[in-house]
Tab-separated table of C-alpha atoms in Angstrom:
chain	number	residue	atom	x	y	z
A	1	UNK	CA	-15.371	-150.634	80.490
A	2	UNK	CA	-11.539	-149.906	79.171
A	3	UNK	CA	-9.490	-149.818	81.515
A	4	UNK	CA	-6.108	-148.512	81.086
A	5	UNK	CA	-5.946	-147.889	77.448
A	6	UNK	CA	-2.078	-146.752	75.665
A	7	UNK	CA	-1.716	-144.557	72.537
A	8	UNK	CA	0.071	-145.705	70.223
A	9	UNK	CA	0.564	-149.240	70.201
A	10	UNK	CA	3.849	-149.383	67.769
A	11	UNK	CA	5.758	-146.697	67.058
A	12	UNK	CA	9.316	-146.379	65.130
A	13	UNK	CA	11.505	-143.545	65.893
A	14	UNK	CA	14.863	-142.112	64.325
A	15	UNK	CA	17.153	-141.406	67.135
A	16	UNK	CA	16.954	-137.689	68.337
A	17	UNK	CA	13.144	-137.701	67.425
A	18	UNK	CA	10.803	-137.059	70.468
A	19	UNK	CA	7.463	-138.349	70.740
A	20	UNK	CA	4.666	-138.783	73.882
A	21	UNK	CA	2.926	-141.972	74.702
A	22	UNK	CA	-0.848	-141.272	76.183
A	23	UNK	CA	-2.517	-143.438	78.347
A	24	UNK	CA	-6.379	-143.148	79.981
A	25	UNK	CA	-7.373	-144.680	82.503
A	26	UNK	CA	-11.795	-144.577	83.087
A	27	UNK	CA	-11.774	-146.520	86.687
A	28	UNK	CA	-11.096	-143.124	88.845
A	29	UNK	CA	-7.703	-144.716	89.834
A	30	UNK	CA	-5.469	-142.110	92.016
A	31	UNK	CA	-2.219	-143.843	91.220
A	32	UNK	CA	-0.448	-144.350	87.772
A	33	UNK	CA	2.551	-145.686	86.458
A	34	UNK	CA	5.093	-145.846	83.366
A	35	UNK	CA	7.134	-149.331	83.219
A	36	UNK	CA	9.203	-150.254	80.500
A	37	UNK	CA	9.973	-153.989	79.985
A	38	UNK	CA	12.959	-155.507	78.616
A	39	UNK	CA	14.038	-159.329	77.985
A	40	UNK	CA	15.349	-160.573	81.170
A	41	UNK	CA	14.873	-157.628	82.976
A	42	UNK	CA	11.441	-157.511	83.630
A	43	UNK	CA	9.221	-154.001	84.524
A	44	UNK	CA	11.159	-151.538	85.471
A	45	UNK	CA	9.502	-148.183	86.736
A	46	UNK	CA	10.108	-144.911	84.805
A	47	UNK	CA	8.089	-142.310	86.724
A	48	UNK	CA	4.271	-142.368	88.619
A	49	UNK	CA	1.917	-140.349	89.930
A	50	UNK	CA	0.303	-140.188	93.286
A	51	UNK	CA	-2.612	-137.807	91.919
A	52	UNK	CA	-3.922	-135.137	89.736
A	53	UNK	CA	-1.004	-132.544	89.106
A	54	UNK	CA	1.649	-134.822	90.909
A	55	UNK	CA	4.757	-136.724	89.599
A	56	UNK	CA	7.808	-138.745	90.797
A	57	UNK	CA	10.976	-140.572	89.589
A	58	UNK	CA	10.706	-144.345	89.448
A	59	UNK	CA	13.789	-146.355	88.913
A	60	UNK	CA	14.632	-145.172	85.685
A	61	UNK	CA	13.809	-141.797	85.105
A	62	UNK	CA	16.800	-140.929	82.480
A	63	UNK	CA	15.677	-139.538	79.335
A	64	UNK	CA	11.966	-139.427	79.982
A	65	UNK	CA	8.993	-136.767	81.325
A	66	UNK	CA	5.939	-137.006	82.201
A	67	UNK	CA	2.880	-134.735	83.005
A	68	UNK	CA	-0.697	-135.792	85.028
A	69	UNK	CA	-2.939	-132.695	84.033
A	70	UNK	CA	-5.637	-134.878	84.545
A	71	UNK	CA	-6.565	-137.194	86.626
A	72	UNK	CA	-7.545	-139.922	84.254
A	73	UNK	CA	-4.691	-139.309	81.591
A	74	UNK	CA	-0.643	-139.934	82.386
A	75	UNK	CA	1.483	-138.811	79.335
A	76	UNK	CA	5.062	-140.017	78.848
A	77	UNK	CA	7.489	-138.100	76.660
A	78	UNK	CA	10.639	-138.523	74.868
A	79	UNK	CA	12.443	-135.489	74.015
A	80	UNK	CA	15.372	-137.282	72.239
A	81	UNK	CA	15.238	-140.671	71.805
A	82	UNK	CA	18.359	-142.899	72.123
A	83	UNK	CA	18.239	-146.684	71.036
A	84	UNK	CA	18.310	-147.701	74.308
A	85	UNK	CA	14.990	-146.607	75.132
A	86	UNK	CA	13.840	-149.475	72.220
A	87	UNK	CA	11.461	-151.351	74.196
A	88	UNK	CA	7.800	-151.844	75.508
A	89	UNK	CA	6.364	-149.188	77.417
A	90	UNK	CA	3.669	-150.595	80.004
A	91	UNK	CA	1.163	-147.909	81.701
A	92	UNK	CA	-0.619	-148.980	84.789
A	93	UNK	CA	-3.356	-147.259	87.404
A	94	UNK	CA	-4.430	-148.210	91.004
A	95	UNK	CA	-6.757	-146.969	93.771
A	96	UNK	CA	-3.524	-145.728	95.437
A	97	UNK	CA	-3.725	-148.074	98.575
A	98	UNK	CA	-0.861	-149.735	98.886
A	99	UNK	CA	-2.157	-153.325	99.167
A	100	UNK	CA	-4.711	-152.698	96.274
A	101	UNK	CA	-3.633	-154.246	92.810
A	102	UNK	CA	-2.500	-152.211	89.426
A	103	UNK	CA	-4.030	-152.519	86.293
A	104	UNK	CA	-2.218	-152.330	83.290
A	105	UNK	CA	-2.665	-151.334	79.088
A	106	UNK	CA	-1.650	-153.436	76.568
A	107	UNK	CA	1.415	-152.186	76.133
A	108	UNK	CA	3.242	-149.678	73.394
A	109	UNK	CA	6.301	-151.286	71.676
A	110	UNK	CA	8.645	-148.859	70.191
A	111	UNK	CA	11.872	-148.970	68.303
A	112	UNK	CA	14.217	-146.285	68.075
A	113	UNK	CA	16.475	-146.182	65.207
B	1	UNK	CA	16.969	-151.246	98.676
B	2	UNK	CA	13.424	-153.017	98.053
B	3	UNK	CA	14.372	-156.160	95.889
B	4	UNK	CA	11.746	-158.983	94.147
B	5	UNK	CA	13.799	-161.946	92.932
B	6	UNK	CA	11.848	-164.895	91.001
B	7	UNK	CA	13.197	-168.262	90.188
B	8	UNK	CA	13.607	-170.122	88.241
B	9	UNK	CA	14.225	-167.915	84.841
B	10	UNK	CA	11.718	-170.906	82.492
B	11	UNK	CA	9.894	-173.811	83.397
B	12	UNK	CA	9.266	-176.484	80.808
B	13	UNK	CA	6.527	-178.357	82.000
B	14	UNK	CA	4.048	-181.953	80.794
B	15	UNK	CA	0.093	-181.240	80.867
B	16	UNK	CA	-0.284	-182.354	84.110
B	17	UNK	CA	2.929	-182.228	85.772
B	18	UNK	CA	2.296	-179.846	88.917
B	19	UNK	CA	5.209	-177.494	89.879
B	20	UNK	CA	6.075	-174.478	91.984
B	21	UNK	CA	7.730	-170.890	91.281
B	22	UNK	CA	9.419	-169.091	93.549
B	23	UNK	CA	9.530	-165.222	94.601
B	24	UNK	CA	11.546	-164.316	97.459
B	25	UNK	CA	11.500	-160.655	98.615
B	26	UNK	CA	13.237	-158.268	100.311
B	27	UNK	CA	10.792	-155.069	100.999
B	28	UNK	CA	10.562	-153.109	103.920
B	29	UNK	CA	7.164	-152.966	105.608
B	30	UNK	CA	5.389	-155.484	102.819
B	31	UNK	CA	1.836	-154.132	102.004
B	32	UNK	CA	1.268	-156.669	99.836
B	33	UNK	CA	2.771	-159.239	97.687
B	34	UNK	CA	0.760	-159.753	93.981
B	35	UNK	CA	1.099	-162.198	91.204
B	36	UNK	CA	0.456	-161.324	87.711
B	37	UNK	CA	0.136	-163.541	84.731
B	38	UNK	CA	1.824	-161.977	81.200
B	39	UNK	CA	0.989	-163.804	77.688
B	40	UNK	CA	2.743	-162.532	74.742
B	41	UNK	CA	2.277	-159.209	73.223
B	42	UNK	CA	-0.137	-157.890	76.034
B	43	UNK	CA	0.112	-156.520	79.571
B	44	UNK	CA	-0.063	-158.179	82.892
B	45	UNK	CA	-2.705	-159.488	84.358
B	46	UNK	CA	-3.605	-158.935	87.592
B	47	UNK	CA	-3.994	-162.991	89.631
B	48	UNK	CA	-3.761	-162.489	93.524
B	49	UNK	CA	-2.791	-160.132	96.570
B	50	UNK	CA	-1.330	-161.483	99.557
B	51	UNK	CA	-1.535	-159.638	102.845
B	52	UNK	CA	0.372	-161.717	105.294
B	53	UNK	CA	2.476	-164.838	105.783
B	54	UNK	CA	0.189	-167.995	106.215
B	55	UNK	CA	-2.177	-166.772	103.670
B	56	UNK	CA	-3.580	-168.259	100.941
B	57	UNK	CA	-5.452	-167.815	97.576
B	58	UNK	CA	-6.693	-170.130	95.030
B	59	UNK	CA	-7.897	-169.494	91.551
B	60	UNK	CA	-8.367	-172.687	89.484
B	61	UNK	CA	-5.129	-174.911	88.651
B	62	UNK	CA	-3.571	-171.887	90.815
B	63	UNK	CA	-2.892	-171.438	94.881
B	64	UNK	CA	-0.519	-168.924	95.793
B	65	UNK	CA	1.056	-169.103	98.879
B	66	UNK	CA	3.167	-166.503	101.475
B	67	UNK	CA	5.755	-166.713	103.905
B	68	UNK	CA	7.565	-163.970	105.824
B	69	UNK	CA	10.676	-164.015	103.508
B	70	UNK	CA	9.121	-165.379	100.019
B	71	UNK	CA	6.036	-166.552	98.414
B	72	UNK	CA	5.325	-169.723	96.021
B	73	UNK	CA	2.580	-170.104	92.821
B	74	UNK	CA	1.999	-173.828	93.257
B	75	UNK	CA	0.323	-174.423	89.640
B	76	UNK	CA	-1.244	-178.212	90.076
B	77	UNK	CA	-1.932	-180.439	86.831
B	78	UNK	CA	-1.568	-177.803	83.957
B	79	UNK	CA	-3.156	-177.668	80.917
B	80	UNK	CA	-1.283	-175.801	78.165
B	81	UNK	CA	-3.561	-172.680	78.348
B	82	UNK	CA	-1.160	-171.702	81.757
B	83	UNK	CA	1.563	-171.169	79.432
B	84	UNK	CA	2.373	-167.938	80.117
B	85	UNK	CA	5.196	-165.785	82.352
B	86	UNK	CA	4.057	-165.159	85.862
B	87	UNK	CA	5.321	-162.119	87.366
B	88	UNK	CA	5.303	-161.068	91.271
B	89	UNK	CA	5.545	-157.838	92.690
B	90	UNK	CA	5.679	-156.320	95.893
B	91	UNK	CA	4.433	-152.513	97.392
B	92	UNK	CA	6.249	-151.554	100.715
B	93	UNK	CA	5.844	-148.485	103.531
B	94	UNK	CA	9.681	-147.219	102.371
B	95	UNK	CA	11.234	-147.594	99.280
B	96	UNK	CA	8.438	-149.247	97.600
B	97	UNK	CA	5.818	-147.089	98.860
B	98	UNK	CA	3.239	-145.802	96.590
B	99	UNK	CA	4.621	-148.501	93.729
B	100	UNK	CA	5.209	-151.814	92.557
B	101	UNK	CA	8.300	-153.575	93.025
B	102	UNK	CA	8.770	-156.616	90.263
B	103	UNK	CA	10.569	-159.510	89.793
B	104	UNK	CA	11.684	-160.331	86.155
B	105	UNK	CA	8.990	-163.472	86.079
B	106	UNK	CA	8.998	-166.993	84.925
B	107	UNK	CA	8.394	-168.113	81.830
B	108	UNK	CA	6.243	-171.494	82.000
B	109	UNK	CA	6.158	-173.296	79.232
B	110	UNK	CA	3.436	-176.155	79.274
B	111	UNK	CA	3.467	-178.787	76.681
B	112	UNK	CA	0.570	-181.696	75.815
């Protein structure tokens, strides 16, 4: 069983490149999320989803889409990226109760250049 | 605004020397109030829920505790292999509703 599984795992980008980060989750999970986490500031959310189709603005939406076609996939793109937006990219699903836990991938780190 | 504050920031611990962490919240209408442990490199993983204040869960070395206002990870005689940062996050019925509110963890540090 995977889990929540994040494509790639390391990526380097000039700035102004764009580039989406994949994630699948296989547990049926309504919910899913797109943290980024830097030092000190722990996760931060960028957008989720609440289903199939659906999407919202987390905390820190700047500079970032995202699209839920399907239910088990959550893709996160970066149309231009800035050097600010070096850091690791978390993806995470959940039932979509709200007192039932998230599970999370192992994480993409990317630098932007 | 839904806040998740953890203290302290690092905790240098002996094998053996039990200690506490701290995560106080402010979230409207808690749902629930979960604990995560991080090691390097990887993602979170998922420890307890809590549901109410005066609850309790246990998992080895770890008990996690809740109050109305904040919750505790009481880890009792570690070994080094709890070296790791221990996040908490909290899901509410307003601002937090539908995600996961997190504190920026604490990074335990457990020497032999």
């Amino acid at each position: 069983n995977a889990g929540v599984t994040q494509t790639p795992k390391f990526r380097v980008l000039k700035t102004g490149q764009s580039m989406t980060l994949l994630c699948a989750q296989d547990m049926n999970h309504e919910y899913m999320y797109w943290y980024r986490q830097d030092p000190g500031m722990g996760l931060r959310l960028i957008h989720y989803s609440v289903g199939e189709g659906t999407t919202a603005k987390g905390e820190v939406p700047d500079g970032y889409n995202v699209s839920r076609l399907k239910k088990q996939n959550f893709l996160l793109g970066l149309e231009s990226a800035a050097p600010s937006q070096t850091s690791v990219y978390f993806c995470a699903s959940s039932e979509g109760h709200q007192n039932t836990e998230a599970f999370f991938g192992q994480g993409t780190r990317l630098t932007v250049v | 605004e839904d806040q998740v504050t953890q203290s302290p920031e690092a905790l240098r611990l002996q094998e053996g020397e039990s200690s506490s962490l701290n995560c106080s919240y402010t979230v409207s209408g808690l749902r629930g109030l979960f604990w995560y442990r991080q090691d390097p490199g990887k993602g979170p993983e998922f420890l307890f829920t809590l549901y109410s204040a005066g609850e309790e869960k246990e998992k080895e070395r770890l008990k996690a505790t809740l109050t109305k206002k904040e919750s505790f990870l009481h880890i009792t005689a570690p070994k080094p292999e709890d070296s790791a940062t221990y996040l908490c996050a909290g899901t509410g019925t307003t601002d937090s509703w539908g995600k996961f509110q997190f504190g920026a963890g604490t990074q335990v540090v457990v020497t032999p």
